[in-house]
Amino acid sequence: MTGIIAFVFRLLLALSLLSFVIVLFLTIWRQLKTQIKMISPEFHSRINLTPVDMDEAESFEISQSEVLIGRDPNCKIHIPNETVSALHARLFFADQHWWINDLSSTNGTFLNDEIIDRPCVLTENDILSFGEVKFKVQIFSSSRLE
C-alpha cells in the first residue's frame, strides 16, 4: 500500500514539475515575441514634421525609432536656429506611439503651446515648438506583417 502511495506521489510531483516547465516556457516565448514585435522595422510607423510659418525650412520624414532634435549638426533633425539648444529634444517610437521628450533645453520644448517636462505622446496635427521654430506633426501608420 505504501508503495502505491509513493508511486502516486512521485507521479503527481513529476506532473507538477512538467506543468511548471511548460508555463515557464510559454511565458518566455510570449515575452520574446513581444520584444521582437517592438523592435522589428515593419512595426514602426513614420512621422513627418512640417515647418509652420517658415518658407525656407525643410520638412523631416522620420522612420527610425529614435532621433535627436537640435542645433548640433550631428542631430538627425538639425535646426540651425539660435533659440534651439544643441541637443534640444528626443523623438522616439515606443509602445506603438510616437513620443517627444525635452532634453533639458534652454528655451524648452512645447507641445500645442504647453511646455513639456516629461515624455509626451504625439498625435496627428500636433504642433511642436523648439525655441522659435514650430512644426506640424503628421503620423503615417505602416502595415504590419503577421
Short mmCIF file of N, CA and C in Angstrom, two decimals:
data_model
loop_
_atom_site.label_atom_id
_atom_site.label_comp_id
_atom_site.label_asym_id
_atom_site.label_seq_id
_atom_site.Cartn_x
_atom_site.Cartn_y
_atom_site.Cartn_z
N MET A 1 0.82 -1.20 0.00
CA MET A 1 0.00 0.00 0.00
C MET A 1 0.86 1.26 0.00
N THR A 2 1.92 1.30 0.81
CA THR A 2 2.78 2.48 0.83
C THR A 2 3.53 2.63 -0.48
N GLY A 3 3.77 1.54 -1.18
CA GLY A 3 4.43 1.62 -2.48
C GLY A 3 3.55 2.33 -3.50
N ILE A 4 2.24 2.05 -3.45
CA ILE A 4 1.31 2.70 -4.37
C ILE A 4 1.19 4.19 -4.05
N ILE A 5 1.13 4.52 -2.78
CA ILE A 5 1.05 5.93 -2.37
C ILE A 5 2.32 6.68 -2.79
N ALA A 6 3.48 6.08 -2.62
CA ALA A 6 4.74 6.70 -3.04
C ALA A 6 4.77 6.88 -4.55
N PHE A 7 4.26 5.89 -5.30
CA PHE A 7 4.22 6.00 -6.76
C PHE A 7 3.30 7.15 -7.20
N VAL A 8 2.11 7.25 -6.61
CA VAL A 8 1.17 8.31 -6.94
C VAL A 8 1.77 9.67 -6.58
N PHE A 9 2.42 9.75 -5.43
CA PHE A 9 3.05 11.00 -5.01
C PHE A 9 4.15 11.41 -6.00
N ARG A 10 4.97 10.46 -6.43
CA ARG A 10 6.03 10.74 -7.41
C ARG A 10 5.42 11.17 -8.75
N LEU A 11 4.35 10.51 -9.14
CA LEU A 11 3.69 10.85 -10.40
C LEU A 11 3.12 12.27 -10.35
N LEU A 12 2.47 12.64 -9.25
CA LEU A 12 1.94 13.99 -9.09
C LEU A 12 3.06 15.03 -9.07
N LEU A 13 4.15 14.72 -8.41
CA LEU A 13 5.29 15.61 -8.36
C LEU A 13 5.90 15.81 -9.76
N ALA A 14 6.01 14.73 -10.52
CA ALA A 14 6.55 14.82 -11.88
C ALA A 14 5.61 15.64 -12.77
N LEU A 15 4.30 15.45 -12.66
CA LEU A 15 3.35 16.22 -13.45
C LEU A 15 3.37 17.70 -13.09
N SER A 16 3.47 18.00 -11.80
CA SER A 16 3.52 19.42 -11.40
C SER A 16 4.82 20.07 -11.88
N LEU A 17 5.93 19.35 -11.85
CA LEU A 17 7.19 19.88 -12.37
C LEU A 17 7.10 20.10 -13.88
N LEU A 18 6.50 19.17 -14.60
CA LEU A 18 6.32 19.31 -16.04
C LEU A 18 5.43 20.49 -16.37
N SER A 19 4.34 20.67 -15.64
CA SER A 19 3.45 21.81 -15.91
C SER A 19 4.15 23.13 -15.60
N PHE A 20 4.98 23.17 -14.56
CA PHE A 20 5.75 24.38 -14.26
C PHE A 20 6.70 24.73 -15.40
N VAL A 21 7.39 23.75 -15.94
CA VAL A 21 8.32 23.98 -17.04
C VAL A 21 7.56 24.46 -18.29
N ILE A 22 6.40 23.91 -18.56
CA ILE A 22 5.60 24.32 -19.72
C ILE A 22 5.13 25.77 -19.56
N VAL A 23 4.64 26.13 -18.39
CA VAL A 23 4.19 27.51 -18.14
C VAL A 23 5.37 28.47 -18.25
N LEU A 24 6.50 28.09 -17.72
CA LEU A 24 7.70 28.92 -17.82
C LEU A 24 8.10 29.13 -19.28
N PHE A 25 8.11 28.07 -20.06
CA PHE A 25 8.46 28.16 -21.48
C PHE A 25 7.48 29.06 -22.22
N LEU A 26 6.18 28.92 -21.99
CA LEU A 26 5.18 29.75 -22.67
C LEU A 26 5.32 31.22 -22.30
N THR A 27 5.61 31.50 -21.05
CA THR A 27 5.79 32.88 -20.61
C THR A 27 7.00 33.51 -21.30
N ILE A 28 8.09 32.80 -21.34
CA ILE A 28 9.30 33.31 -22.01
C ILE A 28 9.03 33.50 -23.49
N TRP A 29 8.32 32.57 -24.11
CA TRP A 29 8.01 32.66 -25.53
C TRP A 29 7.17 33.90 -25.84
N ARG A 30 6.15 34.19 -25.02
CA ARG A 30 5.31 35.38 -25.23
C ARG A 30 6.11 36.66 -25.07
N GLN A 31 6.97 36.72 -24.06
CA GLN A 31 7.80 37.90 -23.86
C GLN A 31 8.75 38.13 -25.03
N LEU A 32 9.32 37.05 -25.54
CA LEU A 32 10.23 37.15 -26.68
C LEU A 32 9.50 37.66 -27.92
N LYS A 33 8.29 37.15 -28.18
CA LYS A 33 7.51 37.61 -29.33
C LYS A 33 7.17 39.09 -29.19
N THR A 34 6.84 39.53 -28.00
CA THR A 34 6.52 40.94 -27.76
C THR A 34 7.74 41.82 -28.04
N GLN A 35 8.90 41.41 -27.57
CA GLN A 35 10.12 42.18 -27.80
C GLN A 35 10.47 42.24 -29.28
N ILE A 36 10.29 41.13 -29.98
CA ILE A 36 10.59 41.11 -31.41
C ILE A 36 9.66 42.05 -32.16
N LYS A 37 8.38 42.08 -31.81
CA LYS A 37 7.43 42.98 -32.47
C LYS A 37 7.80 44.43 -32.23
N MET A 38 8.29 44.74 -31.03
CA MET A 38 8.61 46.13 -30.70
C MET A 38 9.82 46.64 -31.46
N ILE A 39 10.77 45.78 -31.78
CA ILE A 39 11.99 46.26 -32.44
C ILE A 39 12.02 45.97 -33.93
N SER A 40 11.04 45.25 -34.45
CA SER A 40 11.06 44.92 -35.87
C SER A 40 10.75 46.16 -36.71
N PRO A 41 11.42 46.33 -37.86
CA PRO A 41 11.23 47.54 -38.65
C PRO A 41 9.82 47.72 -39.20
N GLU A 42 9.12 46.63 -39.52
CA GLU A 42 7.77 46.79 -40.08
C GLU A 42 6.76 47.21 -39.03
N PHE A 43 7.18 47.21 -37.77
CA PHE A 43 6.30 47.59 -36.68
C PHE A 43 6.21 49.11 -36.54
N HIS A 44 7.23 49.81 -36.97
CA HIS A 44 7.29 51.26 -36.78
C HIS A 44 6.43 51.99 -37.80
N SER A 45 5.92 53.09 -37.38
CA SER A 45 5.24 53.97 -38.32
C SER A 45 6.21 55.11 -38.65
N ARG A 46 5.81 55.93 -39.59
CA ARG A 46 6.62 57.08 -39.98
C ARG A 46 5.97 58.34 -39.43
N ILE A 47 6.80 59.33 -39.22
CA ILE A 47 6.29 60.62 -38.76
C ILE A 47 6.90 61.71 -39.62
N ASN A 48 6.13 62.72 -39.91
CA ASN A 48 6.59 63.84 -40.73
C ASN A 48 6.43 65.11 -39.93
N LEU A 49 7.49 65.92 -39.86
CA LEU A 49 7.45 67.22 -39.20
C LEU A 49 7.54 68.28 -40.28
N THR A 50 6.46 69.04 -40.44
CA THR A 50 6.38 70.09 -41.47
C THR A 50 6.48 71.44 -40.78
N PRO A 51 7.38 72.31 -41.25
CA PRO A 51 7.52 73.63 -40.62
C PRO A 51 6.24 74.46 -40.72
N VAL A 52 5.99 75.23 -39.69
CA VAL A 52 4.84 76.13 -39.65
C VAL A 52 5.36 77.56 -39.77
N ASP A 53 4.81 78.33 -40.68
CA ASP A 53 5.15 79.75 -40.87
C ASP A 53 6.61 79.99 -41.24
N MET A 54 7.25 79.04 -41.92
CA MET A 54 8.63 79.24 -42.38
C MET A 54 8.74 78.70 -43.79
N ASP A 55 9.08 79.55 -44.73
CA ASP A 55 9.12 79.15 -46.13
C ASP A 55 10.36 78.35 -46.48
N GLU A 56 11.54 78.76 -45.99
CA GLU A 56 12.77 78.12 -46.42
C GLU A 56 13.13 76.89 -45.60
N ALA A 57 12.42 76.60 -44.54
CA ALA A 57 12.73 75.44 -43.71
C ALA A 57 12.27 74.16 -44.40
N GLU A 58 12.98 73.09 -44.11
CA GLU A 58 12.67 71.81 -44.75
C GLU A 58 11.79 70.94 -43.86
N SER A 59 11.04 70.03 -44.49
CA SER A 59 10.26 69.04 -43.76
C SER A 59 11.17 67.86 -43.43
N PHE A 60 10.83 67.15 -42.37
CA PHE A 60 11.60 65.99 -41.96
C PHE A 60 10.66 64.79 -41.89
N GLU A 61 11.01 63.73 -42.61
CA GLU A 61 10.27 62.48 -42.52
C GLU A 61 11.15 61.47 -41.80
N ILE A 62 10.64 60.92 -40.71
CA ILE A 62 11.43 60.03 -39.87
C ILE A 62 10.78 58.66 -39.84
N SER A 63 11.58 57.64 -40.11
CA SER A 63 11.11 56.26 -39.99
C SER A 63 11.98 55.48 -39.00
N GLN A 64 13.00 56.13 -38.45
CA GLN A 64 13.82 55.49 -37.42
C GLN A 64 13.06 55.49 -36.11
N SER A 65 13.45 54.60 -35.20
CA SER A 65 12.73 54.51 -33.94
C SER A 65 13.11 55.60 -32.95
N GLU A 66 14.24 56.30 -33.20
CA GLU A 66 14.65 57.36 -32.29
C GLU A 66 15.54 58.36 -33.03
N VAL A 67 15.27 59.65 -32.86
CA VAL A 67 16.10 60.69 -33.45
C VAL A 67 16.27 61.83 -32.45
N LEU A 68 17.40 62.52 -32.59
CA LEU A 68 17.67 63.69 -31.76
C LEU A 68 17.37 64.94 -32.57
N ILE A 69 16.85 65.95 -31.88
CA ILE A 69 16.50 67.21 -32.49
C ILE A 69 17.34 68.28 -31.83
N GLY A 70 17.98 69.12 -32.64
CA GLY A 70 18.77 70.19 -32.06
C GLY A 70 19.57 70.97 -33.07
N ARG A 71 20.37 71.92 -32.55
CA ARG A 71 21.21 72.77 -33.38
C ARG A 71 22.51 72.07 -33.77
N ASP A 72 22.90 71.03 -33.04
CA ASP A 72 24.12 70.29 -33.33
C ASP A 72 24.01 69.65 -34.71
N PRO A 73 25.03 69.79 -35.57
CA PRO A 73 24.96 69.20 -36.92
C PRO A 73 24.85 67.68 -36.91
N ASN A 74 25.19 67.03 -35.81
CA ASN A 74 25.08 65.57 -35.73
C ASN A 74 23.67 65.10 -35.44
N CYS A 75 22.76 65.99 -35.11
CA CYS A 75 21.37 65.61 -34.86
C CYS A 75 20.70 65.23 -36.17
N LYS A 76 19.85 64.22 -36.12
CA LYS A 76 19.10 63.80 -37.32
C LYS A 76 18.21 64.93 -37.82
N ILE A 77 17.57 65.62 -36.89
CA ILE A 77 16.78 66.80 -37.25
C ILE A 77 17.58 68.01 -36.80
N HIS A 78 18.34 68.56 -37.74
CA HIS A 78 19.21 69.69 -37.48
C HIS A 78 18.43 70.97 -37.74
N ILE A 79 18.33 71.81 -36.70
CA ILE A 79 17.63 73.09 -36.82
C ILE A 79 18.63 74.20 -36.48
N PRO A 80 19.16 74.88 -37.49
CA PRO A 80 20.16 75.93 -37.25
C PRO A 80 19.52 77.25 -36.82
N ASN A 81 19.02 77.29 -35.61
CA ASN A 81 18.37 78.49 -35.07
C ASN A 81 18.93 78.73 -33.68
N GLU A 82 19.22 79.98 -33.34
CA GLU A 82 19.84 80.31 -32.05
C GLU A 82 18.96 79.96 -30.85
N THR A 83 17.65 79.87 -31.04
CA THR A 83 16.75 79.57 -29.93
C THR A 83 16.62 78.08 -29.66
N VAL A 84 17.27 77.28 -30.50
CA VAL A 84 17.23 75.82 -30.34
C VAL A 84 18.54 75.38 -29.69
N SER A 85 18.45 74.55 -28.65
CA SER A 85 19.64 74.05 -27.98
C SER A 85 20.38 73.05 -28.86
N ALA A 86 21.64 72.80 -28.54
CA ALA A 86 22.44 71.85 -29.33
C ALA A 86 21.77 70.48 -29.34
N LEU A 87 21.40 69.98 -28.19
CA LEU A 87 20.59 68.76 -28.07
C LEU A 87 19.29 69.18 -27.40
N HIS A 88 18.30 69.47 -28.18
CA HIS A 88 17.07 70.07 -27.67
C HIS A 88 16.05 69.03 -27.20
N ALA A 89 15.75 68.04 -28.05
CA ALA A 89 14.70 67.07 -27.72
C ALA A 89 15.00 65.73 -28.37
N ARG A 90 14.26 64.74 -27.92
CA ARG A 90 14.38 63.38 -28.47
C ARG A 90 13.00 62.94 -28.92
N LEU A 91 12.92 62.46 -30.15
CA LEU A 91 11.68 61.94 -30.73
C LEU A 91 11.87 60.43 -30.86
N PHE A 92 10.95 59.65 -30.29
CA PHE A 92 11.14 58.20 -30.32
C PHE A 92 9.81 57.48 -30.44
N PHE A 93 9.89 56.24 -30.94
CA PHE A 93 8.72 55.39 -31.13
C PHE A 93 8.76 54.28 -30.10
N ALA A 94 7.73 54.21 -29.25
CA ALA A 94 7.65 53.16 -28.23
C ALA A 94 6.19 52.89 -27.92
N ASP A 95 5.90 51.65 -27.63
CA ASP A 95 4.53 51.25 -27.26
C ASP A 95 3.50 51.66 -28.32
N GLN A 96 3.87 51.54 -29.58
CA GLN A 96 3.01 51.83 -30.73
C GLN A 96 2.63 53.31 -30.85
N HIS A 97 3.42 54.20 -30.25
CA HIS A 97 3.16 55.64 -30.31
C HIS A 97 4.47 56.39 -30.51
N TRP A 98 4.37 57.57 -31.11
CA TRP A 98 5.49 58.48 -31.19
C TRP A 98 5.48 59.36 -29.95
N TRP A 99 6.66 59.56 -29.37
CA TRP A 99 6.81 60.33 -28.14
C TRP A 99 7.82 61.45 -28.38
N ILE A 100 7.67 62.54 -27.62
CA ILE A 100 8.65 63.64 -27.62
C ILE A 100 9.10 63.84 -26.18
N ASN A 101 10.42 64.06 -26.03
CA ASN A 101 10.99 64.26 -24.70
C ASN A 101 11.98 65.42 -24.78
N ASP A 102 11.81 66.41 -23.91
CA ASP A 102 12.74 67.53 -23.85
C ASP A 102 14.03 67.08 -23.17
N LEU A 103 15.17 67.51 -23.69
CA LEU A 103 16.46 67.13 -23.13
C LEU A 103 17.07 68.28 -22.34
N SER A 104 16.28 68.85 -21.44
CA SER A 104 16.71 69.98 -20.60
C SER A 104 17.20 71.15 -21.44
N SER A 105 16.45 71.48 -22.46
CA SER A 105 16.82 72.57 -23.35
C SER A 105 16.66 73.91 -22.65
N THR A 106 17.36 74.91 -23.17
CA THR A 106 17.32 76.25 -22.57
C THR A 106 15.95 76.90 -22.72
N ASN A 107 15.39 76.86 -23.92
CA ASN A 107 14.11 77.54 -24.18
C ASN A 107 12.91 76.61 -24.10
N GLY A 108 13.11 75.35 -23.82
CA GLY A 108 12.01 74.42 -23.63
C GLY A 108 11.44 73.87 -24.93
N THR A 109 10.73 72.76 -24.78
CA THR A 109 10.01 72.13 -25.88
C THR A 109 8.52 72.26 -25.56
N PHE A 110 7.75 72.69 -26.55
CA PHE A 110 6.32 72.92 -26.35
C PHE A 110 5.52 71.98 -27.25
N LEU A 111 4.48 71.41 -26.69
CA LEU A 111 3.53 70.59 -27.43
C LEU A 111 2.19 71.29 -27.37
N ASN A 112 1.73 71.78 -28.52
CA ASN A 112 0.47 72.55 -28.60
C ASN A 112 0.47 73.71 -27.60
N ASP A 113 1.57 74.47 -27.60
CA ASP A 113 1.75 75.68 -26.78
C ASP A 113 1.81 75.40 -25.27
N GLU A 114 2.04 74.16 -24.88
CA GLU A 114 2.25 73.83 -23.47
C GLU A 114 3.62 73.22 -23.31
N ILE A 115 4.39 73.73 -22.35
CA ILE A 115 5.74 73.23 -22.15
C ILE A 115 5.67 71.80 -21.61
N ILE A 116 6.60 70.96 -22.07
CA ILE A 116 6.61 69.57 -21.59
C ILE A 116 7.80 69.38 -20.66
N ASP A 117 7.60 68.59 -19.63
CA ASP A 117 8.68 68.29 -18.68
C ASP A 117 8.89 66.79 -18.52
N ARG A 118 8.16 66.01 -19.30
CA ARG A 118 8.30 64.55 -19.30
C ARG A 118 7.92 64.06 -20.70
N PRO A 119 8.23 62.81 -21.04
CA PRO A 119 7.86 62.31 -22.37
C PRO A 119 6.35 62.40 -22.59
N CYS A 120 5.95 62.86 -23.77
CA CYS A 120 4.54 63.02 -24.12
C CYS A 120 4.26 62.33 -25.46
N VAL A 121 3.08 61.74 -25.57
CA VAL A 121 2.65 61.09 -26.80
C VAL A 121 2.23 62.14 -27.82
N LEU A 122 2.65 61.91 -29.07
CA LEU A 122 2.26 62.80 -30.16
C LEU A 122 1.07 62.24 -30.90
N THR A 123 0.19 63.12 -31.36
CA THR A 123 -0.94 62.71 -32.18
C THR A 123 -0.94 63.53 -33.47
N GLU A 124 -1.79 63.12 -34.40
CA GLU A 124 -1.89 63.79 -35.69
C GLU A 124 -2.23 65.27 -35.50
N ASN A 125 -1.56 66.13 -36.25
CA ASN A 125 -1.77 67.59 -36.28
C ASN A 125 -1.35 68.32 -35.00
N ASP A 126 -0.56 67.68 -34.14
CA ASP A 126 0.01 68.39 -33.00
C ASP A 126 1.00 69.42 -33.53
N ILE A 127 1.24 70.47 -32.74
CA ILE A 127 2.23 71.48 -33.08
C ILE A 127 3.36 71.37 -32.05
N LEU A 128 4.58 71.11 -32.56
CA LEU A 128 5.78 71.05 -31.72
C LEU A 128 6.56 72.33 -31.89
N SER A 129 7.02 72.90 -30.76
CA SER A 129 7.83 74.12 -30.82
C SER A 129 9.15 73.87 -30.11
N PHE A 130 10.24 74.18 -30.82
CA PHE A 130 11.59 74.11 -30.28
C PHE A 130 12.15 75.52 -30.37
N GLY A 131 12.15 76.23 -29.25
CA GLY A 131 12.52 77.64 -29.30
C GLY A 131 11.49 78.39 -30.11
N GLU A 132 11.94 79.12 -31.16
CA GLU A 132 11.01 79.86 -32.03
C GLU A 132 10.54 79.05 -33.23
N VAL A 133 11.04 77.83 -33.38
CA VAL A 133 10.75 77.01 -34.55
C VAL A 133 9.58 76.08 -34.25
N LYS A 134 8.57 76.09 -35.15
CA LYS A 134 7.37 75.27 -34.95
C LYS A 134 7.22 74.27 -36.09
N PHE A 135 6.74 73.07 -35.74
CA PHE A 135 6.49 72.01 -36.71
C PHE A 135 5.12 71.42 -36.47
N LYS A 136 4.46 71.06 -37.58
CA LYS A 136 3.18 70.34 -37.50
C LYS A 136 3.49 68.85 -37.66
N VAL A 137 2.84 68.02 -36.86
CA VAL A 137 3.09 66.58 -36.83
C VAL A 137 2.09 65.86 -37.73
N GLN A 138 2.61 64.98 -38.58
CA GLN A 138 1.78 64.06 -39.37
C GLN A 138 2.32 62.66 -39.13
N ILE A 139 1.44 61.74 -38.78
CA ILE A 139 1.84 60.36 -38.48
C ILE A 139 1.27 59.44 -39.55
N PHE A 140 2.14 58.59 -40.11
CA PHE A 140 1.74 57.64 -41.13
C PHE A 140 1.94 56.25 -40.57
N SER A 141 0.87 55.49 -40.45
CA SER A 141 0.97 54.11 -39.97
C SER A 141 1.42 53.21 -41.11
N SER A 142 2.32 52.32 -40.79
CA SER A 142 2.76 51.35 -41.80
C SER A 142 2.10 50.02 -41.54
N SER A 143 1.96 49.23 -42.57
CA SER A 143 1.31 47.93 -42.40
C SER A 143 2.26 46.96 -41.73
N ARG A 144 1.70 46.15 -40.89
CA ARG A 144 2.48 45.14 -40.18
C ARG A 144 2.23 43.79 -40.81
N LEU A 145 3.29 43.03 -40.95
CA LEU A 145 3.16 41.66 -41.44
C LEU A 145 3.09 40.73 -40.25
N GLU A 146 2.08 39.89 -40.20
CA GLU A 146 1.97 38.96 -39.08
C GLU A 146 1.82 37.56 -39.60
#
